[in-house]
């Protein structure tokens, strides 16, 4: 089975950093050119003995507030349609924002397994955000640090259960 895993979440939570971490190449849109919209990008991911297609979502960073929610919804729905498993990412350092809560509601309604990732959880600054993440109703958050490569074995365990 070649599973497809979509990474969703509001801008700046670390989706592209996670994508790069799992693909092992600088492919994602961390430094996307402003104004250039490329909403989804697939890559070949590996995590331990798991192989899967990972889809990064981007292109929202330059949207203003009024259009952000609408575009995020469309993009989220499109990414989810093609995915077997969804990774819903929040920034544990920022805590749960209204936009996170809004999209968690979208994610809760989909007929796909959703794994909640509390990113930027290295050190202690993410601890309150990890507890807040339970309020999203997406189950137990998996603390990770995409930048530092922490928590990936827990992500592995969570993905294995869904494949
Ligand atoms: P995206 O908009 O969700 O794709 O987020 P990016 O991957 O572009 O990352 C946004 C910012 O968060 C960048 O400055 C990253 O370096 C930073 N970042 C990503 N992952 C981590 C992490 O695990 N820890 C910390 N402290 N920063 C991170
Ligand atoms: Mg990105």
mmCIF file of C-alpha atoms and ligand atoms in Angstrom:
data_model
loop_
_atom_site.group_PDB
_atom_site.id
_atom_site.type_symbol
_atom_site.label_atom_id
_atom_site.label_comp_id
_atom_site.label_asym_id
_atom_site.label_seq_id
_atom_site.Cartn_x
_atom_site.Cartn_y
_atom_site.Cartn_z
ATOM 1 C CA UNK A 1 0.000 0.000 0.000
ATOM 2 C CA UNK A 2 1.294 3.436 -0.916
ATOM 3 C CA UNK A 3 -0.387 5.572 1.696
ATOM 4 C CA UNK A 4 -0.804 9.300 1.279
ATOM 5 C CA UNK A 5 -0.411 11.496 4.340
ATOM 6 C CA UNK A 6 -1.444 15.172 4.253
ATOM 7 C CA UNK A 7 -0.001 17.826 6.568
ATOM 8 C CA UNK A 8 -2.521 20.526 7.433
ATOM 9 C CA UNK A 9 -2.633 23.443 9.851
ATOM 10 C CA UNK A 10 -2.522 27.209 9.929
ATOM 11 C CA UNK A 11 0.545 29.080 8.578
ATOM 12 C CA UNK A 12 3.812 29.014 10.493
ATOM 13 C CA UNK A 13 3.201 25.956 12.675
ATOM 14 C CA UNK A 14 6.038 24.053 10.968
ATOM 15 C CA UNK A 15 4.301 22.008 8.270
ATOM 16 C CA UNK A 16 7.039 22.494 5.672
ATOM 17 C CA UNK A 17 9.759 21.837 8.233
ATOM 18 C CA UNK A 18 8.073 18.530 9.022
ATOM 19 C CA UNK A 19 7.700 17.771 5.316
ATOM 20 C CA UNK A 20 11.429 18.388 4.820
ATOM 21 C CA UNK A 21 12.256 16.279 7.844
ATOM 22 C CA UNK A 22 10.287 13.330 6.445
ATOM 23 C CA UNK A 23 11.422 13.721 2.832
ATOM 24 C CA UNK A 24 15.000 14.492 3.764
ATOM 25 C CA UNK A 25 15.368 17.106 1.066
ATOM 26 C CA UNK A 26 14.740 20.818 0.767
ATOM 27 C CA UNK A 27 11.659 20.421 -1.337
ATOM 28 C CA UNK A 28 8.917 22.117 0.572
ATOM 29 C CA UNK A 29 7.799 25.675 0.578
ATOM 30 C CA UNK A 30 9.564 27.054 3.639
ATOM 31 C CA UNK A 31 10.969 29.886 1.546
ATOM 32 C CA UNK A 32 8.188 30.206 -0.936
ATOM 33 C CA UNK A 33 8.197 33.316 -3.084
ATOM 34 C CA UNK A 34 5.503 35.712 -1.851
ATOM 35 C CA UNK A 35 2.539 35.838 -4.174
ATOM 36 C CA UNK A 36 3.339 32.509 -5.775
ATOM 37 C CA UNK A 37 0.623 30.063 -4.962
ATOM 38 C CA UNK A 38 1.442 26.392 -4.980
ATOM 39 C CA UNK A 39 -1.062 24.961 -2.641
ATOM 40 C CA UNK A 40 0.066 21.351 -2.402
ATOM 41 C CA UNK A 41 3.275 19.494 -2.944
ATOM 42 C CA UNK A 42 3.869 15.754 -2.689
ATOM 43 C CA UNK A 43 7.111 14.092 -1.674
ATOM 44 C CA UNK A 44 8.376 10.574 -0.954
ATOM 45 C CA UNK A 45 8.643 10.234 2.794
ATOM 46 C CA UNK A 46 10.343 7.669 4.960
ATOM 47 C CA UNK A 47 10.103 7.187 8.681
ATOM 48 C CA UNK A 48 11.779 4.078 9.995
ATOM 49 C CA UNK A 49 10.519 1.268 7.764
ATOM 50 C CA UNK A 50 7.443 3.227 6.676
ATOM 51 C CA UNK A 51 7.297 4.596 3.136
ATOM 52 C CA UNK A 52 4.514 6.931 2.116
ATOM 53 C CA UNK A 53 3.629 9.957 0.041
ATOM 54 C CA UNK A 54 3.549 13.121 2.111
ATOM 55 C CA UNK A 55 1.682 16.221 0.949
ATOM 56 C CA UNK A 56 2.653 19.654 2.226
ATOM 57 C CA UNK A 57 0.111 22.443 2.079
ATOM 58 C CA UNK A 58 1.179 26.042 1.615
ATOM 59 C CA UNK A 59 0.382 29.238 -0.174
ATOM 60 C CA UNK A 60 -1.558 30.852 2.643
ATOM 61 C CA UNK A 61 1.114 32.963 4.218
ATOM 62 C CA UNK A 62 0.439 35.995 2.056
ATOM 63 C CA UNK A 63 -3.333 35.821 2.294
ATOM 64 C CA UNK A 64 -5.054 38.521 4.291
ATOM 65 C CA UNK A 65 -7.263 37.620 7.225
ATOM 66 C CA UNK A 66 -10.521 37.721 5.325
ATOM 67 C CA UNK A 67 -9.407 35.277 2.647
ATOM 68 C CA UNK A 68 -7.212 33.115 4.856
ATOM 69 C CA UNK A 69 -9.989 31.090 6.428
ATOM 70 C CA UNK A 70 -11.693 30.452 3.101
ATOM 71 C CA UNK A 71 -8.517 29.414 1.327
ATOM 72 C CA UNK A 72 -7.426 27.291 4.223
ATOM 73 C CA UNK A 73 -10.737 25.515 4.200
ATOM 74 C CA UNK A 74 -10.556 24.816 0.457
ATOM 75 C CA UNK A 75 -6.953 23.703 0.612
ATOM 76 C CA UNK A 76 -7.553 21.601 3.677
ATOM 77 C CA UNK A 77 -10.519 19.885 2.089
ATOM 78 C CA UNK A 78 -8.579 19.184 -1.129
ATOM 79 C CA UNK A 79 -5.597 17.782 0.717
ATOM 80 C CA UNK A 80 -7.813 15.626 2.876
ATOM 81 C CA UNK A 81 -9.664 14.194 -0.121
ATOM 82 C CA UNK A 82 -6.503 12.571 -1.469
ATOM 83 C CA UNK A 83 -5.147 11.499 1.905
ATOM 84 C CA UNK A 84 -5.384 8.246 3.835
ATOM 85 C CA UNK A 85 -4.157 9.892 7.030
ATOM 86 C CA UNK A 86 -4.075 13.562 8.050
ATOM 87 C CA UNK A 87 -1.461 15.200 10.260
ATOM 88 C CA UNK A 88 -3.002 18.229 11.959
ATOM 89 C CA UNK A 89 -0.169 20.438 13.189
ATOM 90 C CA UNK A 90 -0.275 23.141 15.850
ATOM 91 C CA UNK A 91 2.503 25.283 17.315
ATOM 92 C CA UNK A 92 2.880 24.191 20.934
ATOM 93 C CA UNK A 93 4.769 27.389 21.725
ATOM 94 C CA UNK A 94 1.924 29.585 20.495
ATOM 95 C CA UNK A 95 -0.774 27.416 22.056
ATOM 96 C CA UNK A 96 -4.164 26.838 20.465
ATOM 97 C CA UNK A 97 -5.322 29.834 18.406
ATOM 98 C CA UNK A 98 -8.868 30.557 17.133
ATOM 99 C CA UNK A 99 -7.752 29.512 13.639
ATOM 100 C CA UNK A 100 -6.465 26.182 14.992
ATOM 101 C CA UNK A 101 -9.799 25.626 16.710
ATOM 102 C CA UNK A 102 -11.716 26.522 13.554
ATOM 103 C CA UNK A 103 -9.798 24.028 11.434
ATOM 104 C CA UNK A 104 -9.857 21.350 14.060
ATOM 105 C CA UNK A 105 -13.626 21.491 13.644
ATOM 106 C CA UNK A 106 -13.215 20.884 9.900
ATOM 107 C CA UNK A 107 -10.767 18.085 10.589
ATOM 108 C CA UNK A 108 -13.036 16.417 13.141
ATOM 109 C CA UNK A 109 -15.772 16.024 10.536
ATOM 110 C CA UNK A 110 -13.690 14.162 7.976
ATOM 111 C CA UNK A 111 -13.788 10.442 7.474
ATOM 112 C CA UNK A 112 -10.027 10.064 7.787
ATOM 113 C CA UNK A 113 -7.793 9.300 10.705
ATOM 114 C CA UNK A 114 -6.306 12.512 12.086
ATOM 115 C CA UNK A 115 -3.082 12.560 14.098
ATOM 116 C CA UNK A 116 -2.690 15.731 16.167
ATOM 117 C CA UNK A 117 0.900 16.980 16.285
ATOM 118 C CA UNK A 118 2.044 19.605 18.784
ATOM 119 C CA UNK A 119 5.139 20.903 17.014
ATOM 120 C CA UNK A 120 7.926 23.115 18.409
ATOM 121 C CA UNK A 121 7.741 21.017 21.564
ATOM 122 C CA UNK A 122 11.481 20.906 22.196
ATOM 123 C CA UNK A 123 12.418 22.210 25.618
ATOM 124 C CA UNK A 124 9.763 23.354 28.080
ATOM 125 C CA UNK A 125 8.219 26.294 26.228
ATOM 126 C CA UNK A 126 5.755 23.990 24.499
ATOM 127 C CA UNK A 127 4.342 22.310 27.589
ATOM 128 C CA UNK A 128 1.257 24.532 28.108
ATOM 129 C CA UNK A 129 0.452 24.271 24.406
ATOM 130 C CA UNK A 130 0.570 20.490 24.542
ATOM 131 C CA UNK A 131 -2.081 20.484 27.294
ATOM 132 C CA UNK A 132 -4.188 23.058 25.449
ATOM 133 C CA UNK A 133 -4.133 20.839 22.379
ATOM 134 C CA UNK A 134 -6.440 18.322 24.067
ATOM 135 C CA UNK A 135 -9.198 20.952 23.778
ATOM 136 C CA UNK A 136 -9.214 20.533 19.986
ATOM 137 C CA UNK A 137 -11.086 17.259 20.262
ATOM 138 C CA UNK A 138 -8.636 15.401 18.038
ATOM 139 C CA UNK A 139 -7.385 13.033 20.684
ATOM 140 C CA UNK A 140 -4.058 12.929 22.407
ATOM 141 C CA UNK A 141 -1.480 15.291 20.886
ATOM 142 C CA UNK A 142 1.867 13.870 19.834
ATOM 143 C CA UNK A 143 4.596 16.335 20.853
ATOM 144 C CA UNK A 144 7.270 16.689 18.186
ATOM 145 C CA UNK A 145 10.001 19.044 17.130
ATOM 146 C CA UNK A 146 10.209 19.000 13.355
ATOM 147 C CA UNK A 147 13.225 21.279 13.488
ATOM 148 C CA UNK A 148 15.172 19.199 15.983
ATOM 149 C CA UNK A 149 13.883 15.782 14.936
ATOM 150 C CA UNK A 150 12.300 14.980 18.298
ATOM 151 C CA UNK A 151 9.177 12.864 18.847
ATOM 152 C CA UNK A 152 9.510 11.090 15.523
ATOM 153 C CA UNK A 153 9.308 7.632 17.070
ATOM 154 C CA UNK A 154 5.944 8.592 18.580
ATOM 155 C CA UNK A 155 4.846 9.852 15.178
ATOM 156 C CA UNK A 156 6.021 6.525 13.742
ATOM 157 C CA UNK A 157 3.889 4.611 16.275
ATOM 158 C CA UNK A 158 0.838 6.768 15.524
ATOM 159 C CA UNK A 159 1.226 6.325 11.746
ATOM 160 C CA UNK A 160 1.790 2.591 12.005
ATOM 161 C CA UNK A 161 -1.542 2.188 13.713
ATOM 162 C CA UNK A 162 -3.268 3.825 10.757
ATOM 163 C CA UNK A 163 -1.481 2.113 7.856
HETATM 164 P P1 LIG B 1 4.526 26.300 7.782
HETATM 165 O O1 LIG B 1 4.053 27.672 7.412
HETATM 166 O O2 LIG B 1 3.481 25.614 8.643
HETATM 167 O O3 LIG B 1 4.939 25.477 6.611
HETATM 168 O O4 LIG B 1 5.800 26.496 8.740
HETATM 169 P P2 LIG B 1 7.374 26.412 8.371
HETATM 170 O O5 LIG B 1 7.812 24.988 8.241
HETATM 171 O O6 LIG B 1 7.650 27.315 7.248
HETATM 172 O O7 LIG B 1 8.014 26.953 9.739
HETATM 173 C C1 LIG B 1 7.634 28.194 10.286
HETATM 174 C C2 LIG B 1 8.683 28.621 11.278
HETATM 175 O O8 LIG B 1 8.697 27.759 12.418
HETATM 176 C C3 LIG B 1 10.109 28.595 10.699
HETATM 177 O O9 LIG B 1 10.810 29.706 11.198
HETATM 178 C C4 LIG B 1 10.675 27.291 11.260
HETATM 179 O O10 LIG B 1 12.072 27.343 11.383
HETATM 180 C C5 LIG B 1 10.004 27.239 12.622
HETATM 181 N N1 LIG B 1 9.899 25.847 13.141
HETATM 182 C C6 LIG B 1 9.466 24.752 12.464
HETATM 183 N N2 LIG B 1 9.533 23.652 13.243
HETATM 184 C C7 LIG B 1 10.009 24.047 14.445
HETATM 185 C C8 LIG B 1 10.315 23.363 15.680
HETATM 186 O O11 LIG B 1 10.185 22.150 15.824
HETATM 187 N N3 LIG B 1 10.756 24.137 16.710
HETATM 188 C C9 LIG B 1 10.913 25.485 16.597
HETATM 189 N N4 LIG B 1 11.346 26.137 17.668
HETATM 190 N N5 LIG B 1 10.672 26.154 15.444
HETATM 191 C C10 LIG B 1 10.220 25.455 14.383
HETATM 192 MG MG1 LIG B 2 4.891 25.886 4.610
#
